[in-house]
Each structure stands twice: as C-alpha cells, then as structure tokens.
CSV table of C-alpha atoms and ligand atoms in Angstrom, one decimal:
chain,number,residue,atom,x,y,z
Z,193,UNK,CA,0.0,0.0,0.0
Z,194,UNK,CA,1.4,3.5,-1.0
Z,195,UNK,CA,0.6,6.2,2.1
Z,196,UNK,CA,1.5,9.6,2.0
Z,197,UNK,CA,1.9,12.0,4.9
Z,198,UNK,CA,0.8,15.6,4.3
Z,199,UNK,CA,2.1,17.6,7.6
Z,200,UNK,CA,0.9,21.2,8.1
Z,201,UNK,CA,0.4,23.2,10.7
Z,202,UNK,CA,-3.4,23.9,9.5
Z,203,UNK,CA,-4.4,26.5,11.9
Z,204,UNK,CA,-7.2,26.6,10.6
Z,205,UNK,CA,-7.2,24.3,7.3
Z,206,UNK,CA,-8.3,26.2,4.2
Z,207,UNK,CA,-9.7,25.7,0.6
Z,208,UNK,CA,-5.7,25.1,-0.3
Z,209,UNK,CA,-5.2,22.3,1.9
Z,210,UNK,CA,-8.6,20.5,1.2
Z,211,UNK,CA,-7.8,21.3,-2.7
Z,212,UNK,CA,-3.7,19.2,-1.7
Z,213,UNK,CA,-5.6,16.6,0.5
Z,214,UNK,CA,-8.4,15.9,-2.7
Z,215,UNK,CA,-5.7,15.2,-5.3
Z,216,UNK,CA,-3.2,13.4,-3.2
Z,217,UNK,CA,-6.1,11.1,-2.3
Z,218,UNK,CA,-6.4,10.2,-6.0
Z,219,UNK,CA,-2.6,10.0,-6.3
Z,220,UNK,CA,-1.8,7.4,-3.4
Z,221,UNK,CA,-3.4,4.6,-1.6
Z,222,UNK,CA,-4.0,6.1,2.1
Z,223,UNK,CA,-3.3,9.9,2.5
Z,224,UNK,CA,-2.7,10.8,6.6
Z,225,UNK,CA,-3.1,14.6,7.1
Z,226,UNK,CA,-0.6,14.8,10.0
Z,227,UNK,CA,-0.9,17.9,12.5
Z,228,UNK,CA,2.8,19.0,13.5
Z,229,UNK,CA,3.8,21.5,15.9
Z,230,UNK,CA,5.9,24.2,13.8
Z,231,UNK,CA,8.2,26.2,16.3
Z,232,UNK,CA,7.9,29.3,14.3
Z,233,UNK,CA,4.4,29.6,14.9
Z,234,UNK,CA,1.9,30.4,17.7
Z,235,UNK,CA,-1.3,28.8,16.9
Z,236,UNK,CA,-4.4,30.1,17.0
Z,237,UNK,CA,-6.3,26.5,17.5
Z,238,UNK,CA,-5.5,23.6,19.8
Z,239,UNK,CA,-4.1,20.5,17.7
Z,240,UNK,CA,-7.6,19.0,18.6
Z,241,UNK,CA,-9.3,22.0,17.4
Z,242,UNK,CA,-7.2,21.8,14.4
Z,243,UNK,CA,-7.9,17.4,13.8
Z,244,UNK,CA,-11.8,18.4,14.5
Z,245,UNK,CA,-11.8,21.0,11.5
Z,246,UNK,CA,-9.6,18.7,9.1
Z,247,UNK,CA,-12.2,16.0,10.4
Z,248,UNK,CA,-14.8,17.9,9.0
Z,249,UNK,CA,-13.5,19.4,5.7
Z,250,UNK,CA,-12.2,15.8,4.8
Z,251,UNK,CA,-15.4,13.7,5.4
Z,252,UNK,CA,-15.7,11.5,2.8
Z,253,UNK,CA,-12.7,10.8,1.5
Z,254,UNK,CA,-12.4,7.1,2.2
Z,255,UNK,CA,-8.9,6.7,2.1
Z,256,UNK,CA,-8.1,10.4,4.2
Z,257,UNK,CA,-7.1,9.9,8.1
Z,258,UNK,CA,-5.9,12.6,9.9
Z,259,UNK,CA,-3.3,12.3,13.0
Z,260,UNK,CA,-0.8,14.4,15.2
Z,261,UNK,CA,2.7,14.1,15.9
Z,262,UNK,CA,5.2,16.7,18.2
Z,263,UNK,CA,8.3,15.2,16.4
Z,264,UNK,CA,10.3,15.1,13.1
Z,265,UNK,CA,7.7,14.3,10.4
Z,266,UNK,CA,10.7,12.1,8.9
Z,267,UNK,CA,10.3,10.1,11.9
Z,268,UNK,CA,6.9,9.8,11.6
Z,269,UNK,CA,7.3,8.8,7.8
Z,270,UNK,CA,8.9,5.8,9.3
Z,271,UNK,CA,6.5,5.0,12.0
Z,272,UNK,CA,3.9,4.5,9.1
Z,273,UNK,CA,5.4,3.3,6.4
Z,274,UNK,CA,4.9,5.6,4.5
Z,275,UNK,CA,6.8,6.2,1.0
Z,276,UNK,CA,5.6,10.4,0.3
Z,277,UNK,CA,5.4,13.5,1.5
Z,278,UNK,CA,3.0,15.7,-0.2
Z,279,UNK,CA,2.9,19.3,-0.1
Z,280,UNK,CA,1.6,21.9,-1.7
Z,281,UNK,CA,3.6,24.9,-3.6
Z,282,UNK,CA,2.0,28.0,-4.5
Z,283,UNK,CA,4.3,30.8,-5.7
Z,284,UNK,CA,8.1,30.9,-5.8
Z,285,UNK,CA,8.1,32.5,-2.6
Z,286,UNK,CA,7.2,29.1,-0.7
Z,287,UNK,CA,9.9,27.8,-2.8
Z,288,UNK,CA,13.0,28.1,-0.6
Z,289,UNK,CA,11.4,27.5,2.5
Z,290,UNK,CA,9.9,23.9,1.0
Z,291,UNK,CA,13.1,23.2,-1.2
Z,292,UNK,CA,15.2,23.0,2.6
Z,293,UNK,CA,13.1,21.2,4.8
Z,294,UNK,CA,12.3,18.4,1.8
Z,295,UNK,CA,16.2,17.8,1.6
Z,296,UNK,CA,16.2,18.2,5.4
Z,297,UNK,CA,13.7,15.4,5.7
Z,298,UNK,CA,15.7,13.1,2.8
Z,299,UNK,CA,18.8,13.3,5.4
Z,300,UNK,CA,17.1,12.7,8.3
Z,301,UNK,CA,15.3,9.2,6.3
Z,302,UNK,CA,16.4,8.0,3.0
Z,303,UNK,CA,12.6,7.0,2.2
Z,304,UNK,CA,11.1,10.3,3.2
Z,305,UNK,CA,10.6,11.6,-0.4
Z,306,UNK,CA,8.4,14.8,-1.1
Z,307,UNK,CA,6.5,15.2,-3.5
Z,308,UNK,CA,4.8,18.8,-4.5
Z,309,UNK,CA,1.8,19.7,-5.8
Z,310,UNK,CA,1.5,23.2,-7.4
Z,311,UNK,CA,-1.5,24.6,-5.9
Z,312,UNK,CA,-4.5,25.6,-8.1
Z,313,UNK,CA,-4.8,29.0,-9.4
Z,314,UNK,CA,-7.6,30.0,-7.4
Z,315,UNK,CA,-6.0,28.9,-4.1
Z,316,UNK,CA,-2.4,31.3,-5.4
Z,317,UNK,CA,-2.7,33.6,-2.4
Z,318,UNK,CA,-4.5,31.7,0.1
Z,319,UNK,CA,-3.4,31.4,3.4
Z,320,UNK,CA,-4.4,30.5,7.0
Z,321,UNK,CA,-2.9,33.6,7.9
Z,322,UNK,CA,-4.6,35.7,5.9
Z,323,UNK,CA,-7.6,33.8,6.7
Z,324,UNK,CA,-7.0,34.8,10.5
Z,325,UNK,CA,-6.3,38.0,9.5
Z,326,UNK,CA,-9.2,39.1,8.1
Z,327,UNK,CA,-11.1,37.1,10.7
Z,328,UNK,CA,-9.5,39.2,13.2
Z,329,UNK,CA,-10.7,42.1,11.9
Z,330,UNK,CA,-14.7,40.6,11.1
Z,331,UNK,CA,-13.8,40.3,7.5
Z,332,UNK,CA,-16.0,37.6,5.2
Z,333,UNK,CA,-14.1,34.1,5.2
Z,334,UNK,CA,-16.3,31.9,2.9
Z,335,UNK,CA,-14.0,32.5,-0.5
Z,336,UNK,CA,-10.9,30.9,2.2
Z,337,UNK,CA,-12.5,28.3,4.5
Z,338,UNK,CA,-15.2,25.7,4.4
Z,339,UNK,CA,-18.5,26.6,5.4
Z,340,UNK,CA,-18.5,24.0,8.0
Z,341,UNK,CA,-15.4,25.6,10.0
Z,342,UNK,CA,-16.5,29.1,9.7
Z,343,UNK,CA,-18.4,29.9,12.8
Z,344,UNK,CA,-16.0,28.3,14.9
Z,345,UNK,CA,-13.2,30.9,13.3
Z,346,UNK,CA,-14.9,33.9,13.6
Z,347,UNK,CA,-15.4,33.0,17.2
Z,348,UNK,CA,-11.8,32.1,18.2
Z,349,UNK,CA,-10.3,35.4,16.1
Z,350,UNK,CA,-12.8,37.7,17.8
Z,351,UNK,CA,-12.0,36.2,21.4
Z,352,UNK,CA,-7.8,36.4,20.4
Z,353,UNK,CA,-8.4,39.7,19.2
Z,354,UNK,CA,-9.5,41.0,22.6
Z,355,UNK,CA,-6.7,39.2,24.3
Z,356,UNK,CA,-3.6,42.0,24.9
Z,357,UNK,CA,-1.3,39.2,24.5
Z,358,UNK,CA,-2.3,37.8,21.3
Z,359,UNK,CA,-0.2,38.1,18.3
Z,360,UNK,CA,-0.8,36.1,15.1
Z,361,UNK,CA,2.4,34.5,14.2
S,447,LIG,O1,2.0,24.4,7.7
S,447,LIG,P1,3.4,24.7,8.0
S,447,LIG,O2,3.5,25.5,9.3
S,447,LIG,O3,4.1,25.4,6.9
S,447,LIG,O4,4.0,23.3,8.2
S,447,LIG,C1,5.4,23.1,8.5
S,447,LIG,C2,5.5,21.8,9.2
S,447,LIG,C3,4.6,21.7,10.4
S,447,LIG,C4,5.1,20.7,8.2
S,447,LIG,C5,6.9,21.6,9.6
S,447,LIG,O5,7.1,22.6,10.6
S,447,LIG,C6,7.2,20.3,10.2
S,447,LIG,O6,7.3,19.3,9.5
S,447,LIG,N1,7.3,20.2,11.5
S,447,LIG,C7,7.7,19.0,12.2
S,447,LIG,C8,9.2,19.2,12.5
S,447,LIG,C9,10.0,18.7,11.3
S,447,LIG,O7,10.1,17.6,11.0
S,447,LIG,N2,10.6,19.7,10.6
S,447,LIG,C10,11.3,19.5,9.4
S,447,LIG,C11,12.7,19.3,9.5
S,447,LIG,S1,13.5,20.7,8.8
C-alpha cells in the first residue's frame, strides 16, 4: 500500500489544503493529514481543534485519516510506512522555505521523499494567515475556508483579538 503523509500546521485548514488533500487522495493509496507543531508559529487552535476541523472538511474521503505528531515528520514517515510527502507549492516564494526542509527530511530518512503539488490557481494567495487576519478584523471568510469551519473561526479570532497578548504568528 502506498501512504503519504501531508504535515501542516493547518491552523485553521483552508480551501488550499482541502484542494492538496483531494488530489493526493487520488494520487496514493491512504493519504494521513498529520498535524505538527511548527516552532515558528503560535497557533491560534488547539491541535484538537485543528484534527476536529480537518475531520470535518475531509469527510468523505475514504482513504483520508488525519493524525498528530510533536516530532520530526521524517520520523513519523517511518513510524507509518509511508513512501511520500506531499505538499503543496503556490508561488516561488514558498519555494526556498519547501526546497530545505524536503532535503532536510531526505537526510534525516532516505525513504522520506516529497512530493509537490502546485497549488490551483484559485487557491495562489490563500493562506491561513490571511484567513486569520481578516477574521481578526470581522472580514468575510467563505472564499478561504469551508463553510462547516467558519463559525467556529470567527469565534476564536474575535475572542484572540481582545486578548492584549495575542499576536498572530
Ligand atoms: O503548515 P506549516 O506550518 O508550513 O508546516 C510546517 C511543518 C509543520 C510541516 C513543519 O514545521 C514540520 O514538519 N514540523 C515538524 C518538525 C520537522 O520535521 N521539521 C522538518 C525538519 S527541517
């Protein structure tokens, strides 16, 4: 069986990553959508927040499972089995960033190959940061996120907005 692993941060999973998960699904036998901890990054969602919304947006894919892990995601390549790494690339700009952590990952396990997908054109600019962002601010979200997930947003972003100590990062 072929598995890929698609790590993200997803805080909160948008039209992007559903648009990566979809094709991947078509491209490999068992797709697990794997919820790391990125140290560069303050989330806005718990991970269990983060599972519950993937959970969501990704019912009814058959062969989609979603999962966390706090460690290397080329350890957990190898904890599964799994023979892919699939991310997606939008503009040059995510280029660099992707290019070193994919050669990072081949170091760190031989079978820990990544595999990009370019993102579709509609999805060029989207982000969860800028879906946060406008959140933040009581913007509309339905051209970024699932309708499913949008309450539960607008909630969170309008809570961290009145906290003194919140910075989206
Ligand atoms: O959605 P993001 O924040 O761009 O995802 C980055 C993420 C979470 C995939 C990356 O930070 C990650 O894989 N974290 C786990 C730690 C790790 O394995 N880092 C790669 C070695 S350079």
């Amino acid at each position: 069986m072929r598995i890929a692993v698609c790590p993200g941060s997803f805080d909160p999973v948008t039209f992007g990553h559903r648009d990566i998960i979809n094709r991947a699904s078509t491209l490999f036998d068992k797709v697990i959508v794997v919820v790391t901890v990125n140290l560069n990054k303050k989330p806005a969602f718990t991970a269990a927040e983060r599972i519950v919304f993937l959970e969501k947006v990704t019912a009814g894919l058959e062969n989609v499972v979603i999962d966390t892990w706090d460690g290397l995601i080329s350890e957990y390549v190898r904890t599964v089995n799994a023979c892919a790494i699939v991310k997606g690339l939008r503009a040059v700009s995510d280029f660099e960033y992707e290019f070193q952590m994919a050669l990072a990952n081949k170091l760190l396990n031989e079978n820990a190959e990544t595999v990009f997908l370019t993102t579709s054109s509609e999805n060029m600019y989207l982000s969860s940061s800028v879906v946060k962002h406008i959140a933040a601010y009581g913007g509309d979200i339905s051209a970024f996120v699932p309708k499913v997930i949008i309450k539960d947003i607008e909630e969170r972003l309008e809570q961290l907005r009145n906290d003194p100590n919140f910075v989206l990062k």
